[in-house]
Short mmCIF file of C-alpha atoms in Angstrom, two decimals:
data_model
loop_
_atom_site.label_atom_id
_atom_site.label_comp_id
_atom_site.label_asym_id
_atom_site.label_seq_id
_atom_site.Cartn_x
_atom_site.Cartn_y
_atom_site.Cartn_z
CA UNK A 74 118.11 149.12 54.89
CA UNK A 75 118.56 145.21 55.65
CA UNK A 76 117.88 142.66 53.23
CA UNK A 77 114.36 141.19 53.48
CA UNK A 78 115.82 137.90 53.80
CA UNK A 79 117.94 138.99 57.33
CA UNK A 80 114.38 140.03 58.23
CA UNK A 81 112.44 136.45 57.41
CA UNK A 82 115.64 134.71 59.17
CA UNK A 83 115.50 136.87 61.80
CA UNK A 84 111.76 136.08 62.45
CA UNK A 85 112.40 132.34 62.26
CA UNK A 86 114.89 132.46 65.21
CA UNK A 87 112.59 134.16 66.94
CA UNK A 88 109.83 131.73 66.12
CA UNK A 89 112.14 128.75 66.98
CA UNK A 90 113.32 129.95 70.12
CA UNK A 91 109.80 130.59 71.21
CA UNK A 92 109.19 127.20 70.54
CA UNK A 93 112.03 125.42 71.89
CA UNK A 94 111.20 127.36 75.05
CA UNK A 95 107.83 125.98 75.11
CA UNK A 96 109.15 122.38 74.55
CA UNK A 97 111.13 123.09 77.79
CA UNK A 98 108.81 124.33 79.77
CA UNK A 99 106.53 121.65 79.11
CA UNK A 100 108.83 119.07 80.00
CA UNK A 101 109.78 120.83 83.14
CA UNK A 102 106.02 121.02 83.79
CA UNK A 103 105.60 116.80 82.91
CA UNK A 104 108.49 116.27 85.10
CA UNK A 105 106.86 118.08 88.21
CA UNK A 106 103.50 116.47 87.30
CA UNK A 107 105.30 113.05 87.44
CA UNK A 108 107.09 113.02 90.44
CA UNK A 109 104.22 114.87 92.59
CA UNK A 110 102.34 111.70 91.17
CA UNK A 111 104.67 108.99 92.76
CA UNK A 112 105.47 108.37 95.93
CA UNK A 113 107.88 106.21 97.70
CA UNK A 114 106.57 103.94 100.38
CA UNK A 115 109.76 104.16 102.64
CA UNK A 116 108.81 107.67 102.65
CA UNK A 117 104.72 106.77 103.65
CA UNK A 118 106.17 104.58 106.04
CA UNK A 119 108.51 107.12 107.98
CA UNK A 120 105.77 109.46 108.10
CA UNK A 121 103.38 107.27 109.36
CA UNK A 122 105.24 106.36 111.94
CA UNK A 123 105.65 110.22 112.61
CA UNK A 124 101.83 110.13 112.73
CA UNK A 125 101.31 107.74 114.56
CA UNK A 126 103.61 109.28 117.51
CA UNK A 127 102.72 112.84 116.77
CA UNK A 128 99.11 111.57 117.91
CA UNK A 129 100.25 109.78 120.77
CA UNK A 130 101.68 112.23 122.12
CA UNK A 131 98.31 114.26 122.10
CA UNK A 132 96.24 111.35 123.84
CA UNK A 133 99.04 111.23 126.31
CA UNK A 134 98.84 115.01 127.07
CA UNK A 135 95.05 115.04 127.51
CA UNK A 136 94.82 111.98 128.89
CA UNK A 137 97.54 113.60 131.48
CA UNK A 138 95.80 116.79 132.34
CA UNK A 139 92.36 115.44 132.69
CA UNK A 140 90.64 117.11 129.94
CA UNK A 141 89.17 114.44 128.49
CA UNK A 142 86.24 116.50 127.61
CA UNK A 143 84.16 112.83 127.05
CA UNK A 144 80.80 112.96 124.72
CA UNK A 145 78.42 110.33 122.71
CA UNK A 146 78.99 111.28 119.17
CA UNK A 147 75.69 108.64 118.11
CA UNK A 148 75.24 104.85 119.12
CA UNK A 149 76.94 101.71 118.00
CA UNK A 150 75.05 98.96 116.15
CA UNK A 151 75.02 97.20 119.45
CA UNK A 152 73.39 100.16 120.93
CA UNK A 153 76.56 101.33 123.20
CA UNK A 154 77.34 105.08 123.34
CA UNK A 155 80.38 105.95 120.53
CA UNK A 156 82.29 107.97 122.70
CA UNK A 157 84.89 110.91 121.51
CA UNK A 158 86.72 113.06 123.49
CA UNK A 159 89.59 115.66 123.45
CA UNK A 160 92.28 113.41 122.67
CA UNK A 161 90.75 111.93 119.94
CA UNK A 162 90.23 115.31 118.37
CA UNK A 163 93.43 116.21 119.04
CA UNK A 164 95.40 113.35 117.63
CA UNK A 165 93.32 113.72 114.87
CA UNK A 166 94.24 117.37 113.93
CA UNK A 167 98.15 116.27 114.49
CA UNK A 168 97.75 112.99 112.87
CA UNK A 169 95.66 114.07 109.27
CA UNK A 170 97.78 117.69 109.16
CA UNK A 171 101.07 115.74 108.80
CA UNK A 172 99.22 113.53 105.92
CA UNK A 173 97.39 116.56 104.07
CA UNK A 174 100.10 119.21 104.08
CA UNK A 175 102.58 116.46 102.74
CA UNK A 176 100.67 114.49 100.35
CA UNK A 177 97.91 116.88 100.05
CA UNK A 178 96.55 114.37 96.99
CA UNK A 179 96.57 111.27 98.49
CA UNK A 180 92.53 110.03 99.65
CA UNK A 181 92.91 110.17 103.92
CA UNK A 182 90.33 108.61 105.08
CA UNK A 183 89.91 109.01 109.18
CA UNK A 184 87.68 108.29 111.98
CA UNK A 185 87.35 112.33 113.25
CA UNK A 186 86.37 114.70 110.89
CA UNK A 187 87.15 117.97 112.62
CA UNK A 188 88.52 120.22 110.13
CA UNK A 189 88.88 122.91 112.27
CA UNK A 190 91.91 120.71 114.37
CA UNK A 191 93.67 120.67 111.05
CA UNK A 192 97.17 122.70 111.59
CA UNK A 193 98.71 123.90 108.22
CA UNK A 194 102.00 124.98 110.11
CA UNK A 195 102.71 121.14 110.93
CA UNK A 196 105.10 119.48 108.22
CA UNK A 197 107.32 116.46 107.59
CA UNK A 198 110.99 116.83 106.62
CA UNK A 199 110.75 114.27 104.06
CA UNK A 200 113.90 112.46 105.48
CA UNK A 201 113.89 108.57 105.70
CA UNK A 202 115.09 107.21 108.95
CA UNK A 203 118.32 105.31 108.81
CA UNK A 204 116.36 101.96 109.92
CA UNK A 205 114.41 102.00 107.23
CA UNK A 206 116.68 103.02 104.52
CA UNK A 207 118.85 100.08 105.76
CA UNK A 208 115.98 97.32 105.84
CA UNK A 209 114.42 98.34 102.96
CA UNK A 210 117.22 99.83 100.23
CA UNK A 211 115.70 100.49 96.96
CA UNK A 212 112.37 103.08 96.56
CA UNK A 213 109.29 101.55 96.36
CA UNK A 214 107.20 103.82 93.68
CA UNK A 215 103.89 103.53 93.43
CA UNK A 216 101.40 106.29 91.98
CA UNK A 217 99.55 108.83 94.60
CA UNK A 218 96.51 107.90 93.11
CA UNK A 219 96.40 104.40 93.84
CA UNK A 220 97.56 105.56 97.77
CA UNK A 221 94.46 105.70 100.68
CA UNK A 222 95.44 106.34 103.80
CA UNK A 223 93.18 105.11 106.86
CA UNK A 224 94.05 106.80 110.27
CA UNK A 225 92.75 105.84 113.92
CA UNK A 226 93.83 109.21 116.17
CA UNK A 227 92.60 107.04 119.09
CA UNK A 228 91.62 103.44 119.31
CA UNK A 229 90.01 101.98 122.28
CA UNK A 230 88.32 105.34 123.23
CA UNK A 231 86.00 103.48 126.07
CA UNK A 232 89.14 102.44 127.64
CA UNK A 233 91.09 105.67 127.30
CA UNK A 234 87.98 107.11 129.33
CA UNK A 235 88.25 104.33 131.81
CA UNK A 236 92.10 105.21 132.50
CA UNK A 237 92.72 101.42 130.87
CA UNK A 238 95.64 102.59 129.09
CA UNK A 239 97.32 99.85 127.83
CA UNK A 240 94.37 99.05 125.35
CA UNK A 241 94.82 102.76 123.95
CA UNK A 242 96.84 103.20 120.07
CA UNK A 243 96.68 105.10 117.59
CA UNK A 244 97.28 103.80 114.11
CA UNK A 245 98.02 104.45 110.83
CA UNK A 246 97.55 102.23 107.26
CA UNK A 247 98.57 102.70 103.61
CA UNK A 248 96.79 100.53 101.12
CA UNK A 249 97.93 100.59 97.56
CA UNK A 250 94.95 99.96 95.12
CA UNK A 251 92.81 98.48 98.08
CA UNK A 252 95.51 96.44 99.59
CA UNK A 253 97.02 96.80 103.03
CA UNK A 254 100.90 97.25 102.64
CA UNK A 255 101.98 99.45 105.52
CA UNK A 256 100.92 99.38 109.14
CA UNK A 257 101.59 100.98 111.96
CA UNK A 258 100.38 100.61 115.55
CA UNK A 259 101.52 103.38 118.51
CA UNK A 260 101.16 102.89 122.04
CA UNK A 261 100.92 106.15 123.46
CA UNK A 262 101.28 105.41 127.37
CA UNK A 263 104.86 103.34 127.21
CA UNK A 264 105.61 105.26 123.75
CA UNK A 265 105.73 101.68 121.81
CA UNK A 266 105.62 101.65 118.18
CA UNK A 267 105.25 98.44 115.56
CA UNK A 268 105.23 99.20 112.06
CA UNK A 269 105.85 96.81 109.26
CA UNK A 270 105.63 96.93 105.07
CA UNK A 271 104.46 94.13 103.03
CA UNK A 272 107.68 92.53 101.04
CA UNK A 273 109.64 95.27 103.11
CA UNK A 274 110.58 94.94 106.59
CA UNK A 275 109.44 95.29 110.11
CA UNK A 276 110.40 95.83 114.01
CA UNK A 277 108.13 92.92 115.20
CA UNK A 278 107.74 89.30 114.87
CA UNK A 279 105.55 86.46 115.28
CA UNK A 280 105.88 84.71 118.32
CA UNK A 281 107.39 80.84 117.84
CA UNK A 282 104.90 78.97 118.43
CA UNK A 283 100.88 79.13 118.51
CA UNK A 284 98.10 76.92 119.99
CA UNK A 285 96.04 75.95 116.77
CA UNK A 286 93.73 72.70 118.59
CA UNK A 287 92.85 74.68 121.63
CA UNK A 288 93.52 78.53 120.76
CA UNK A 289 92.91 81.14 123.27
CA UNK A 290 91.23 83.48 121.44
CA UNK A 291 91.06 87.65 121.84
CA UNK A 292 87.67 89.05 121.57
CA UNK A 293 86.06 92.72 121.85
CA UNK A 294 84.99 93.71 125.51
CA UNK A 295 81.88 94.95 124.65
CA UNK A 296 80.55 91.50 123.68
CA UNK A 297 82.83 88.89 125.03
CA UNK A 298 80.01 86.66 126.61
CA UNK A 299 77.78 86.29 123.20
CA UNK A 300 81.42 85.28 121.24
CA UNK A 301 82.35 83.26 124.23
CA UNK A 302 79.57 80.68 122.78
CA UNK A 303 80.32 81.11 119.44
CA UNK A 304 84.33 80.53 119.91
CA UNK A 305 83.56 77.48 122.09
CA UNK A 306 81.63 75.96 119.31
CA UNK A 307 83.97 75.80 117.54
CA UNK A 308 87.21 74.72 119.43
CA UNK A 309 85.36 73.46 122.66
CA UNK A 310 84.47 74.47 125.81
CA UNK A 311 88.47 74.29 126.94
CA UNK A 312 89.10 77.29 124.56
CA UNK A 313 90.39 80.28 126.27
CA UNK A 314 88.70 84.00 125.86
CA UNK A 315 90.47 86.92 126.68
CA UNK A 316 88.39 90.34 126.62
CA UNK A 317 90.04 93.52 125.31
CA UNK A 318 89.58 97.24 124.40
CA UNK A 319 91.03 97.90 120.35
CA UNK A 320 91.85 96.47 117.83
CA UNK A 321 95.18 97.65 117.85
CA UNK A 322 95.81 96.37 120.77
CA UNK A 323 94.24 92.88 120.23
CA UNK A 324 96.58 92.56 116.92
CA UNK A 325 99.73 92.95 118.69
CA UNK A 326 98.86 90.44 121.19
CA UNK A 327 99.39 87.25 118.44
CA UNK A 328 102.95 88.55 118.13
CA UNK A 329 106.45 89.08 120.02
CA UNK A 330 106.16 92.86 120.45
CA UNK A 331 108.45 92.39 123.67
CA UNK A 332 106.29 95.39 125.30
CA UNK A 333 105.78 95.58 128.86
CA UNK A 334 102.17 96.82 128.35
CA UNK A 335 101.12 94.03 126.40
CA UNK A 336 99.18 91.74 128.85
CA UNK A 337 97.86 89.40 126.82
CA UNK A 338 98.77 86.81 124.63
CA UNK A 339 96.43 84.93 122.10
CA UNK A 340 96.64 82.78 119.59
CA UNK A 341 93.55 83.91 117.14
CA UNK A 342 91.96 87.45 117.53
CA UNK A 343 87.60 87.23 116.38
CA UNK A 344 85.65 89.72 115.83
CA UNK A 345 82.12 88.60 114.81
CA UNK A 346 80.21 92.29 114.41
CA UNK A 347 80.68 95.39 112.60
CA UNK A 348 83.91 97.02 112.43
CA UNK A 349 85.51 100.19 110.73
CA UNK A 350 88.50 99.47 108.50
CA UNK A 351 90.77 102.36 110.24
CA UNK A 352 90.60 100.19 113.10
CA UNK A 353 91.67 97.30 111.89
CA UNK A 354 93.59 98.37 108.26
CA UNK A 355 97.42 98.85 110.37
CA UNK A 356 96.69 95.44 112.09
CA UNK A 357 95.90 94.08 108.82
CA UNK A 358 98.75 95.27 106.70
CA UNK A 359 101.44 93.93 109.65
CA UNK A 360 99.89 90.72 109.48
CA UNK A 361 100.24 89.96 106.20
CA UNK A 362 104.07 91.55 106.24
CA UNK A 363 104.35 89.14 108.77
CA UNK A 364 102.87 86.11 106.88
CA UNK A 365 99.67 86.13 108.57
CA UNK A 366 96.12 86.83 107.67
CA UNK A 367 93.46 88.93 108.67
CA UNK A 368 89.97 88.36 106.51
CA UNK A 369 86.00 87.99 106.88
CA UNK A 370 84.55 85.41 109.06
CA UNK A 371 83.86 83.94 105.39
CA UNK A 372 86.88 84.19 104.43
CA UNK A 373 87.20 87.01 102.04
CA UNK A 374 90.02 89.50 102.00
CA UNK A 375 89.12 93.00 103.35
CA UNK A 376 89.48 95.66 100.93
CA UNK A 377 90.60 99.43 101.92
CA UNK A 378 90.26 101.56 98.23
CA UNK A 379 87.20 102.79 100.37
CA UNK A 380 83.80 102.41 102.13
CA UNK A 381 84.96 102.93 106.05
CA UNK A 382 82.44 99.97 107.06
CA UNK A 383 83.47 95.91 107.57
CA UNK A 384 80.24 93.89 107.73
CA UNK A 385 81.97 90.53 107.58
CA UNK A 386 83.44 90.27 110.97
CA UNK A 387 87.10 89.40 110.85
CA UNK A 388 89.52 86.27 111.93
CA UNK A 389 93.19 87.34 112.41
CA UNK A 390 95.97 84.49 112.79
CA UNK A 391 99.40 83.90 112.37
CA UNK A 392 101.64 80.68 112.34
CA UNK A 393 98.54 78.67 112.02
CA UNK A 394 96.41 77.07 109.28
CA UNK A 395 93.92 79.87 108.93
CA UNK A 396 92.07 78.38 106.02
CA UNK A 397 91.52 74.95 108.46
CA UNK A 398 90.73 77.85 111.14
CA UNK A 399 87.95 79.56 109.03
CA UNK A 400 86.32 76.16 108.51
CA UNK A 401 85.68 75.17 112.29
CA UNK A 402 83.87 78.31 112.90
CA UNK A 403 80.12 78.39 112.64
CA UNK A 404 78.17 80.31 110.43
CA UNK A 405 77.36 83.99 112.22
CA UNK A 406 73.54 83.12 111.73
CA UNK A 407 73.80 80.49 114.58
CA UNK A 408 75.51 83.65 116.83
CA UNK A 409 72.60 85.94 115.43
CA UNK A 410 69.79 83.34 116.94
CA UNK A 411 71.38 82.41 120.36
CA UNK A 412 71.44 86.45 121.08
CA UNK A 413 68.21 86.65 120.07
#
């Protein structure tokens, strides 16, 4: 028979191991928990870009075999139909499956809300391109909880029916705590993609100069004569407007893209109605990478923790004075009473 005090030593290994193996595990466990809650934004960025091309190539392919499949999902505030149609769907299923199976706890916030175009078997590799990795070198961390993601699977939807390609993107946005800090904008039909980070890097550039007396000035199609009044107001009847479909699209027309497809070029882009922030969260984020801004007619930044609707209207300008800009436009009242 062993001595009792084998036994009681015996016992207290056994104790001790148990809980050094809990100590373990729960470190092991912390370490998990930690790194699933960071996330590196050269690592958002790459896959956004992915995104943002993985859509495109699904408004290119419907737009291609004419199943455009067009409906009114409900009515604009200006009383136009909101049009969706295959593509849109489409992209959207390609676009939010990279983001969810990913990052499946990072807040996605998107235009189309057709779970059922959601494909689980679509995945990212995780691997950084080589351009980024060299323009931006060191990880940017930043918790998953402070992450939203906005995605537009197809911008300029009126146009895409009208075969007016060249307006058509699709675009994705990372805000960090309610700031924009990545954007990226995709032209599907000449397979054109600008992206930038804010404090990181980016593959497009303001343009050298811009015309801040007399701007000519980028405005939404679908009510270019009431803001024709309202921009000449306010820089004179000389001013320039130039009609066009998305936001995207309007964006990347107050900088040096050097893209064929881009055929216009502006100096401020106005928006004086009600917008969603998916369309206009990547424009936002390049701009200020780029040392622009893009804010409220009143001047107030645009924030993108949440709450998909922009009431403020928006002024986007680069290269300019845009707190001298903000201050020659009128008040939206005075647009409100000539249109009524």
């Amino acid at each position: 028979m062993a001595p009792m005090g084998v036994s009681v030593s015996r016992s207290r290994v056994f104790i001790c191991i148990l809980l050094l193996t809990g100590v373990i595990y729960y470190q092991y466990f912390k370490l998990v928990r930690n790194r699933d809650s960071q996330v590196d934004l050269r690592q958002l960025l790459a896959l956004a870009i992915r995104a943002a091309e993985e859509g495109g190539k699904a408004v290119r392919e419907v737009r291609e075999s004419d199943s455009l499949r067009q409906r009114s999902k409900g009515k604009t505030k200006e009383g136009a139909d909101e049009l969706v149609t295959t593509g849109d769907l489409l992209s959207y299923g390609r676009m939010s499956s990279l983001f969810s199976n990913t990052f499946p706890s990072i807040k996605l916030i998107s235009e189309e809300h057709d779970t059922s175009k959601v494909n689980k078997s679509l995945t990212w590799n995780y691997e950084i391109p080589n351009l980024i990795q060299e323009s931006i070198v060191n990880a940017r961390m930043v918790s998953t909880e402070s992450v939203t993601v906005w995605i537009d699977p197809l911008d300029a939807t009126q146009e895409y029916t009208e075969d007016l390609k060249h307006f058509v993107t699709t675009m994705v946005c990372v805000a960090v705590d309610g700031k924009p800090v990545i954007g990226v904008i995709h032209k599907p039909f000449s397979k054109y993609t600008a992206w930038a980070m804010v404090d990181g890097a980016s593959n497009i550039h303001p343009r050298k100069a811009y015309n801040e007396k007399t701007p000519t000035v980028i405005v939404s199609r679908s009510h270019a004569g009431a803001v024709k009044s309202y921009c000449q107001g306010a820089f004179g009847n000389g001013t320039t407007i130039l009609p066009a479909g998305g936001a995207g699209y309007k964006v990347l027309s107050l900088l040096d893209s050097g893209e064929g497809t881009q055929l216009d070029s502006a100096d401020v882009y106005i928006h004086v109605t009600f917008i969603k922030k998916w369309d206009i969260c990547a424009g936002n984020a390049i701009m200020k990478a780029l040392g622009g801004q893009m804010t409220t007619i009143e001047g107030d930044f645009i924030d993108y923790s949440d709450f998909s609707s922009n009431n403020g209207g928006l002024v986007a300008s680069i290269g300019i004075d845009h707190h001298a800009l903000l201050k020659r436009l009128p008040d939206l009242k005075s647009l409100a009473l000539k249109k009524n």
